[in-house]
Coordinates of C-alpha atoms and ligand atoms in Angstrom, one line a residue:
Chain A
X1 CA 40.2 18.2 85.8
X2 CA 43.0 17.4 87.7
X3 CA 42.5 13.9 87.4
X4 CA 43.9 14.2 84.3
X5 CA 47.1 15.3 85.2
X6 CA 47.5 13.5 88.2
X7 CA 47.5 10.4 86.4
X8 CA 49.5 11.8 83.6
X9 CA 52.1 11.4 86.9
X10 CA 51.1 8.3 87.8
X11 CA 51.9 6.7 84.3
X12 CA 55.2 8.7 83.9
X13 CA 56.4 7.1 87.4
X14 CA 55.6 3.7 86.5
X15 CA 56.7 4.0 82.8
X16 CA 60.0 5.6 84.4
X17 CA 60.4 2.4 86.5
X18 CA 59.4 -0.2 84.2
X19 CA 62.7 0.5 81.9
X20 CA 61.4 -1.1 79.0
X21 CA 59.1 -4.0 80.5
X22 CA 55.3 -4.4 79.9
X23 CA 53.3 -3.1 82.5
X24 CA 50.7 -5.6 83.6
X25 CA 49.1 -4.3 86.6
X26 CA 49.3 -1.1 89.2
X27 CA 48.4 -0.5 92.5
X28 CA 47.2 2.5 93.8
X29 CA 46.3 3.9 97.6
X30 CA 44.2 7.0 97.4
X31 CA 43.4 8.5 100.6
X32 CA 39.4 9.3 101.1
X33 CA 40.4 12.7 102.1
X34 CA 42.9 13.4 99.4
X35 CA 40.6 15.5 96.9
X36 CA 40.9 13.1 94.0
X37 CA 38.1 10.4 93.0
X38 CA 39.2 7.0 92.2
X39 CA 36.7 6.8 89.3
X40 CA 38.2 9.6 87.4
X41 CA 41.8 8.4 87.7
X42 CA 40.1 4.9 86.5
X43 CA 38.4 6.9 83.4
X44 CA 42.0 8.9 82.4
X45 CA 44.4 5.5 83.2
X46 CA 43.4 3.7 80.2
X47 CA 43.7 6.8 77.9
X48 CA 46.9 8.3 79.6
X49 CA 48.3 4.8 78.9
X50 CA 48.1 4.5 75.7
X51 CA 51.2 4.1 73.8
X52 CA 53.2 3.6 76.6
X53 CA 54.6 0.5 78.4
X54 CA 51.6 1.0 80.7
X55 CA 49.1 0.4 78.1
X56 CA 46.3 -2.5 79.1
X57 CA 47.9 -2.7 82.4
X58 CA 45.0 -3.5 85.1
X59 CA 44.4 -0.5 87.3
X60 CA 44.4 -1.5 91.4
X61 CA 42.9 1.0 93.8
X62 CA 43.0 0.8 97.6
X63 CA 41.1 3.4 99.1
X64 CA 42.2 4.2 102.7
X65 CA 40.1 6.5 105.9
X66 CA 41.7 9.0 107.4
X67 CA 42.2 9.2 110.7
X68 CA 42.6 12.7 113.0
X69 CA 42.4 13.7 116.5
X70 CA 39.3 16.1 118.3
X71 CA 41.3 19.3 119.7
X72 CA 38.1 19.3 121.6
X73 CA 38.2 16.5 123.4
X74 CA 40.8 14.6 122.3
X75 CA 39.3 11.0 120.7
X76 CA 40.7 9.8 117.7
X77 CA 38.2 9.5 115.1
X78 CA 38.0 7.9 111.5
X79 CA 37.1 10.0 108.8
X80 CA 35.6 9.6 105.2
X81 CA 34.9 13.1 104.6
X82 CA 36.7 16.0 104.2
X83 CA 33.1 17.8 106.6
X84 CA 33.4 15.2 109.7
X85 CA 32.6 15.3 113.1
X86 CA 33.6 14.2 116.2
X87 CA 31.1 12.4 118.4
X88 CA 31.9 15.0 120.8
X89 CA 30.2 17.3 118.2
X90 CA 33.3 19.3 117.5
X91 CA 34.4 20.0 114.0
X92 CA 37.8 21.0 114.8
X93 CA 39.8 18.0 114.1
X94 CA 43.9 17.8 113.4
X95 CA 44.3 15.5 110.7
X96 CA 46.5 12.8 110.8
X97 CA 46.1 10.5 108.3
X98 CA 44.1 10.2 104.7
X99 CA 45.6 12.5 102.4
X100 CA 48.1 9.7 100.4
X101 CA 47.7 9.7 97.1
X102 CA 50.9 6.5 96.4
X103 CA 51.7 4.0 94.4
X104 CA 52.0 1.2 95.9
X105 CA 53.2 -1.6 93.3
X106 CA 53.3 -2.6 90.0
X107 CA 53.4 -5.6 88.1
X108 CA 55.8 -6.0 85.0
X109 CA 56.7 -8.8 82.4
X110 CA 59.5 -9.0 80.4
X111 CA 59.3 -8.1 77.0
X112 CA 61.3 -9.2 73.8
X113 CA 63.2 -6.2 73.2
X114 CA 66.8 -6.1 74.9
X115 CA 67.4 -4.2 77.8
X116 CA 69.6 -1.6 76.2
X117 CA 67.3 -1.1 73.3
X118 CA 65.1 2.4 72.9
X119 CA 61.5 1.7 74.4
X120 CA 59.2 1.6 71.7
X121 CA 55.8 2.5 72.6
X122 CA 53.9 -1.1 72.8
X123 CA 51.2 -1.8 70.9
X124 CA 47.9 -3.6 71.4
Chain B
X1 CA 52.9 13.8 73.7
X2 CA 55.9 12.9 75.6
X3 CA 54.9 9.4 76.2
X4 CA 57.6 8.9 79.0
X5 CA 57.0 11.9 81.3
X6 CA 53.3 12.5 80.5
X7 CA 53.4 16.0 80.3
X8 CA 51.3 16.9 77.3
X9 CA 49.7 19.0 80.2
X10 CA 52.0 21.5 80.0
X11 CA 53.2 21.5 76.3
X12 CA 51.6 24.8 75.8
X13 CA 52.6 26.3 79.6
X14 CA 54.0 29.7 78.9
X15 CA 56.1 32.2 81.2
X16 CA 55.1 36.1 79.7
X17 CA 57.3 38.9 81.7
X18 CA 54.4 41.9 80.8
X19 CA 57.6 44.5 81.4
X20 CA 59.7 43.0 78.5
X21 CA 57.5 41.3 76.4
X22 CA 59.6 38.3 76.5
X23 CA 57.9 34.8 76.5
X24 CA 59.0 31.5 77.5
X25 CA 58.3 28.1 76.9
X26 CA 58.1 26.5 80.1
X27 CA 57.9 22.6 79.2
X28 CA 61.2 23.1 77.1
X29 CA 62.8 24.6 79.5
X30 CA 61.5 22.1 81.7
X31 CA 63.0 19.6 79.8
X32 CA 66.3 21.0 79.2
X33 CA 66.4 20.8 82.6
X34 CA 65.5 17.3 83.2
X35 CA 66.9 15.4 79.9
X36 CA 70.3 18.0 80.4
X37 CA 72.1 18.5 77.0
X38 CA 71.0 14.8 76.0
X39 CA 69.5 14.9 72.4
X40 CA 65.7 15.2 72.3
X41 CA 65.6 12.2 70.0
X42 CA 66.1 10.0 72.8
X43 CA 62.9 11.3 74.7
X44 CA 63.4 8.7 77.4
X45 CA 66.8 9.6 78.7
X46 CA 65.7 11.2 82.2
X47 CA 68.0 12.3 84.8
X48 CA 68.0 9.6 86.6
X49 CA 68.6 7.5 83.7
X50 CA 68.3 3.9 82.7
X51 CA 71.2 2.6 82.7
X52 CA 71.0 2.0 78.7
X53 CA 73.6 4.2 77.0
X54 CA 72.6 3.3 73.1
X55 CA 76.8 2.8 72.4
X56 CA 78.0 0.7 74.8
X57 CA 76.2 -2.8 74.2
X58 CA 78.8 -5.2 75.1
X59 CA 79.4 -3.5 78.7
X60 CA 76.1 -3.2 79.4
X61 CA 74.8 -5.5 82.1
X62 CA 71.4 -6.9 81.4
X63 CA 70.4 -6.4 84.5
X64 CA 66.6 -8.2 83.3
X65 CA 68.7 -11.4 83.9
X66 CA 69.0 -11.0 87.6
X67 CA 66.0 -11.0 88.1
X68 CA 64.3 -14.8 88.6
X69 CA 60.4 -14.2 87.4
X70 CA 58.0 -16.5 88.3
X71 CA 55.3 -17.2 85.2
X72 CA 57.0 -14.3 84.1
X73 CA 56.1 -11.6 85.9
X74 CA 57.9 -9.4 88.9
X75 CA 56.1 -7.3 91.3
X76 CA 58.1 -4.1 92.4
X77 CA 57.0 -2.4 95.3
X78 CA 57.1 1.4 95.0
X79 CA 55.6 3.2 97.5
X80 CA 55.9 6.5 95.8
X81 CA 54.0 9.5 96.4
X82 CA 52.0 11.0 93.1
X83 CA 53.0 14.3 94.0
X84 CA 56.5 14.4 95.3
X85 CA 57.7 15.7 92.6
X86 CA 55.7 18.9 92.7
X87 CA 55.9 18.7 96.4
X88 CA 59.8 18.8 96.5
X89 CA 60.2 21.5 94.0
X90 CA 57.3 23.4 96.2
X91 CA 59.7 22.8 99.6
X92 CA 62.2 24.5 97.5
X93 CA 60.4 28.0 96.2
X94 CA 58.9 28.0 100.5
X95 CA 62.7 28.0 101.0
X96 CA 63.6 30.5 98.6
X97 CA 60.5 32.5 100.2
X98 CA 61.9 32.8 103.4
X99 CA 65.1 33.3 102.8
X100 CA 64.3 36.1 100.7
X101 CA 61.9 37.3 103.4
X102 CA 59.1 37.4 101.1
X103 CA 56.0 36.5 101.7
X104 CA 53.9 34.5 99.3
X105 CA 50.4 34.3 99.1
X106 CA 48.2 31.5 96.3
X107 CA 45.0 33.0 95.7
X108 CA 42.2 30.7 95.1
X109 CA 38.8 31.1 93.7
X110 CA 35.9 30.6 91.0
X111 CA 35.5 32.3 87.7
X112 CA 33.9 35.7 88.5
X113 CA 34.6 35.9 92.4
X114 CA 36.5 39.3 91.3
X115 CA 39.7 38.5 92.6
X116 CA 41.4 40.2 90.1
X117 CA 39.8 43.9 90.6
X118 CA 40.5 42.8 94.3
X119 CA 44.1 42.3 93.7
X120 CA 44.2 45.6 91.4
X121 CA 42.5 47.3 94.5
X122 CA 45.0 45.9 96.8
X123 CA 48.2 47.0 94.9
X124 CA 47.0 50.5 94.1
X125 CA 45.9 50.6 98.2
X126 CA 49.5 49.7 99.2
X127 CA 51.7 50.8 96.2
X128 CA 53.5 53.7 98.4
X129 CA 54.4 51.7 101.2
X130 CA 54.4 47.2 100.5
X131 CA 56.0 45.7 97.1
X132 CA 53.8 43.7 95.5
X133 CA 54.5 41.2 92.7
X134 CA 52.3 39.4 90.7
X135 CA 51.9 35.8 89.4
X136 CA 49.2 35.6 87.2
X137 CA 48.1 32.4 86.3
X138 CA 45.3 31.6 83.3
X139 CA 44.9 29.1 81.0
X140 CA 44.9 31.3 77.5
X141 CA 45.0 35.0 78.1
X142 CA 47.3 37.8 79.1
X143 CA 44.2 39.9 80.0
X144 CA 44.5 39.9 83.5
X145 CA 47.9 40.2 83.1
X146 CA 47.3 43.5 81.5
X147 CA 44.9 44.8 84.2
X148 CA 47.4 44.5 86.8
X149 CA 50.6 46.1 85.0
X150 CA 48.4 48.9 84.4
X151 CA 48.7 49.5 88.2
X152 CA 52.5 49.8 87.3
X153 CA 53.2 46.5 89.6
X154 CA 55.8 43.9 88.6
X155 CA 53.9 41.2 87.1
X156 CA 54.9 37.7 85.2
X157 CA 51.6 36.2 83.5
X158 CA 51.8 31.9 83.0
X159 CA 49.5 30.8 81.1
X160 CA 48.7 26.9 81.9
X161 CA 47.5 25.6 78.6
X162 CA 45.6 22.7 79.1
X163 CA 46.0 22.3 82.4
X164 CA 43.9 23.8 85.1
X165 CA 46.0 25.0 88.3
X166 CA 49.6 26.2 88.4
X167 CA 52.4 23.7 89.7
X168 CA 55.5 24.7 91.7
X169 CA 58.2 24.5 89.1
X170 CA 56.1 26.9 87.4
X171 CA 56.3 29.5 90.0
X172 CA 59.5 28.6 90.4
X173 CA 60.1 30.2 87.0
X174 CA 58.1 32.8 87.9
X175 CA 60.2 34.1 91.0
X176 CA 63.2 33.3 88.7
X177 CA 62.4 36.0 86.8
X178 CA 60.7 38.2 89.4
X179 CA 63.5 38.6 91.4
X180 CA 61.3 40.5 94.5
X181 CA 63.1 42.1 96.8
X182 CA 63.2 40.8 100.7
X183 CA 59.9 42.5 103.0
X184 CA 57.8 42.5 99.4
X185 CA 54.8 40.3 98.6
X186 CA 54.1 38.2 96.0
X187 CA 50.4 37.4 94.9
X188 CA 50.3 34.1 92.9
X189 CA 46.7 34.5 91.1
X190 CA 46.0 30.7 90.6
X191 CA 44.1 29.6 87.9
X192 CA 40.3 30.4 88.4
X193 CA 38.7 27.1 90.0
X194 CA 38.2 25.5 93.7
X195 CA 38.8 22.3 93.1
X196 CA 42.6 21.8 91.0
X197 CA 44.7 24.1 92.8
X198 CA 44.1 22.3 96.5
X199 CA 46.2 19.5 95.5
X200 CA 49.2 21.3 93.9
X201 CA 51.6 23.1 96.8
X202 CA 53.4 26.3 95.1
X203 CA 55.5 26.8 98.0
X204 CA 53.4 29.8 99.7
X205 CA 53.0 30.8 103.0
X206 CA 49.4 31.0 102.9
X207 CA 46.3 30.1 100.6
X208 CA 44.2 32.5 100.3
X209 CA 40.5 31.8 99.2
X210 CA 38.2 34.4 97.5
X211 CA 34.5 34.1 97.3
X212 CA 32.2 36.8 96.3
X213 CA 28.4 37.7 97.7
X214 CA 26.9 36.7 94.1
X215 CA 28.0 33.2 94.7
X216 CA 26.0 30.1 96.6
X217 CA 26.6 30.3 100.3
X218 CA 27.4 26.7 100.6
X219 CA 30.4 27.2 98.1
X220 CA 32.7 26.3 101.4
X221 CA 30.9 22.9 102.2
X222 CA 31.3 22.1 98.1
X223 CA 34.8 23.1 97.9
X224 CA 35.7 21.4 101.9
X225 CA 39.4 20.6 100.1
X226 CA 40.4 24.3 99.3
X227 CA 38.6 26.4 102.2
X228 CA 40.1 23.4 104.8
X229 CA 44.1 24.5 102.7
X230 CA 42.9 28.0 103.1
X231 CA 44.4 30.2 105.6
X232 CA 41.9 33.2 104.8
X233 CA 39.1 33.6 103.2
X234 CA 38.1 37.3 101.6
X235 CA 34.2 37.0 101.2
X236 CA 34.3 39.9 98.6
X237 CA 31.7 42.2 96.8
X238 CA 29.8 42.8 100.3
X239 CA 28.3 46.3 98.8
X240 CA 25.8 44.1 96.9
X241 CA 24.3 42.3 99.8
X242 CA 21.5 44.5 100.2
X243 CA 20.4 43.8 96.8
X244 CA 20.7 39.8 97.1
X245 CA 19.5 36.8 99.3
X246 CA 22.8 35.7 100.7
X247 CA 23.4 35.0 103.9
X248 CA 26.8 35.7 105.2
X249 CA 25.7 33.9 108.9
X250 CA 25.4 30.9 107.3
X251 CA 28.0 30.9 104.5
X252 CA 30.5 31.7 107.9
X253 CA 29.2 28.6 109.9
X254 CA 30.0 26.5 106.7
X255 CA 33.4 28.0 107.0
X256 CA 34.3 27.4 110.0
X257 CA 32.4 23.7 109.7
X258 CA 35.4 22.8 107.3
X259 CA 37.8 24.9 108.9
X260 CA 37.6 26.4 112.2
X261 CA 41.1 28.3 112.3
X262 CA 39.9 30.4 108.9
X263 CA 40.4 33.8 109.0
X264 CA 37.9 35.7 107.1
X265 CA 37.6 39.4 105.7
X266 CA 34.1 41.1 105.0
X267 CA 35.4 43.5 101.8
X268 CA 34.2 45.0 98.9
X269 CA 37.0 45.7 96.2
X270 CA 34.5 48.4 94.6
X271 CA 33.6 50.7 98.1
X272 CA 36.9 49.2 99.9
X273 CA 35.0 48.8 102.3
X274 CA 36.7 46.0 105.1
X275 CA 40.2 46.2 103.3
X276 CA 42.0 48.0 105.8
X277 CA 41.6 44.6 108.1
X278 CA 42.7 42.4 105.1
X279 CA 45.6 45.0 104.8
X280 CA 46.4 44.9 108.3
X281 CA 46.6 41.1 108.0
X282 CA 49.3 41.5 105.2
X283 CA 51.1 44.1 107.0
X284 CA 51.0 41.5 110.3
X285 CA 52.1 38.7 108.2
X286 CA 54.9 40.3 106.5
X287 CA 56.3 41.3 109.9
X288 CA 56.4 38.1 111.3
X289 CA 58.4 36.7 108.7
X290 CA 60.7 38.9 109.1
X291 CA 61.1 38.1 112.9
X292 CA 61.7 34.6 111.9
X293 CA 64.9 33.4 111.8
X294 CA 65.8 32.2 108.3
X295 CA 67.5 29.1 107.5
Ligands
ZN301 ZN1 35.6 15.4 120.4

């Protein structure tokens, strides 16, 4: 499952630029066209996080339509699924948009250690 | 697990050269990469490190202070791709690729599609006149490995562990070691599934999807992500058809419903049967590359 290690990223990035602080909240776009499902990165964030600064932080996700461009008859059309259609009925679409898999924010709160001191995994 | 770079995933990832023998640990070299000669103590000292230095205390700006937070809490807006990490180390081994003038193909597929006796097939076909070097990707075994040294072709086995595609710093490795020669080919055998290796970019020139005869037709409208990457797709084991119900109209039409540029090859790696035309594609590729300018 590549959920797995996708968000294995996704908490290494925020941990990376949290230096030190609690984690609180992170916000996530996820393009309907990108191949990964939201619910799955929801199941592995809380286990990923564990142990790390990320731990209990509140998991945002924005999911986003794509958006591509008929070769056949040249509309722009919105797209939700990888298997779309033009209205034109022509399957051959250039893709443009939908494929982002970012993070967009996160939230962080200061936490008693000093800054210069080794991150401790938090706890509870 | 490395609680800071989260990449348990790859704490058993191993780089075997089948010629030597020699194996490799690829998440510590990963890491002696990344953390540089820094003691391994400190797991949190990345490259582009924080600026806490452990001995210097009373020069060290708390740089927390600057900050004013309102009940406490700061919002920092990120706006960074997942996957640029794998996608920048990817841009690098496509670089290496062409410079080299080698071309480098990701084969995809499930469990059973027979793309290694395909790839065996392949190598022994062209032996006497196309280099061909192998990636072999698995999770635990060196058995396909095995299989294609046999054919007496180049061939570094990296075995994923846990994790269920390969990722472009490990083929990075992989061409480290390789060292093919410009106008050869190398075959990256990705781990056997449709769904993990769409998202991870190794740096090839084209994906490559195999499906065999003795699976579902509709295998292209259930894996849209990887036959919409895949440049080609080799519907293999055609010598069986006359013994099954598939229907090869059909599973083309769902093909081309998620991706009307596909190429496809009819083949069977048993009768070789349609592999001159999937040779003659190589053969075309390879050629082009070479007429490209390289940068
Ligand atoms: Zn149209």
């Amino acid at each position: 499952m590549h959920e797995l290690s996708i968000t294995r990223n996704i908490v290494a990035i925020v941990n990376e630029h949290a230096k030190g602080e609690r984690v609180t909240e992170v916000t996530l776009e996820i393009g309907l066209l990108s191949a990964v499902l939201p619910d799955s990165i929801r199941f592995c964030f809380d286990i990923v996080a564990k142990g790390t600064a990320v731990e209990g932080a509140r998991l945002n996700i924005i999911e986003v339509a794509g958006h591509g461009r008929c070769r056949a008859c040249g509309q722009d059309v919105e797209l939700r699924h990888p298997i779309a259609r033009c209205s034109c009925g022509s399957s051959d679409l250039s893709r443009l948009s939908g494929e982002q898999l970012t993070i967009k924010q996160m939230v962080t709160t200061p936490c008693a250690q000093p800054a210069d001191a080794p991150i401790t995994p938090l706890r509870g | 697990m490395c609680t800071t770079c989260g990449c348990a995933d790859h704490s058993t990832a191993r780089l075997t050269d089948l010629t030597t023998g020699q194996t490799f640990d690829l998440h510590e070299d990963a890491h002696a990469h990344r953390h540089h000669s820094h003691d391994h103590d400190h797991a949190h000292d990345h490259d582009h490190s924080h600026d806490h230095s452990h001995d210097h205390s009373h020069t060290h700006p708390h740089d927390h202070s600057h900050h004013s937070h309102h009940d406490n809490q700061r919002t920092t807006v990120l706006e960074e791709a997942v996957l640029a990490k794998n996608d920048r180390l990817a841009e690098r081994n496509r670089g290496w690729f062409s410079a080299s003038r080698v071309l480098a193909l990701n084969l995809v597929s499930s469990p059973g599609s027979g793309k290694t006796t395909l790839l065996e097939r392949t190598i022994r076909d062209l032996q006497s006149d196309l280099p061909i070097h192998v990636i072999e990707g698995d999770q635990e075994t060196t058995h396909d490995a095995e299989r294609i040294r046999r054919t007496g072709c180049r061939v570094v086995q990296i075995n994923t562990g846990a994790g269920c595609h390969l990722e472009a710093e490990m083929v990075a490795r992989g061409i480290e070691r390789l060292a093919s020669p410009p106008h050869s080919i190398v075959m990256i055998e990705n781990v056997g599934n449709l769904v993990c290796p769409a998202l991870f970019d190794l740096g090839e020139q084209a994906k490559v999807a195999i499906l065999s005869v003795t699976e579902g037709e509709d295998k292209p409208l259930k894996y849209p992500h990887m036959f919409r990457a895949a440049q080609v797709m080799l519907l293999n084991k055609i010598d069986l058809l006359p013994h099954l119900t598939f229907d090869v109209a059909r599973c083309l039409d769902y093909a081309r419903e998620v991706n009307p540029q596909i190429t496809v090859f009819q083949v069977s790696a048993q009768t070789g049967e349609g592999l001159p035309r999937w040779y003659d594609w190589l053969r075309t590729q390879l050629r082009t590359l070479g007429e490209r300018p390289t940068c």
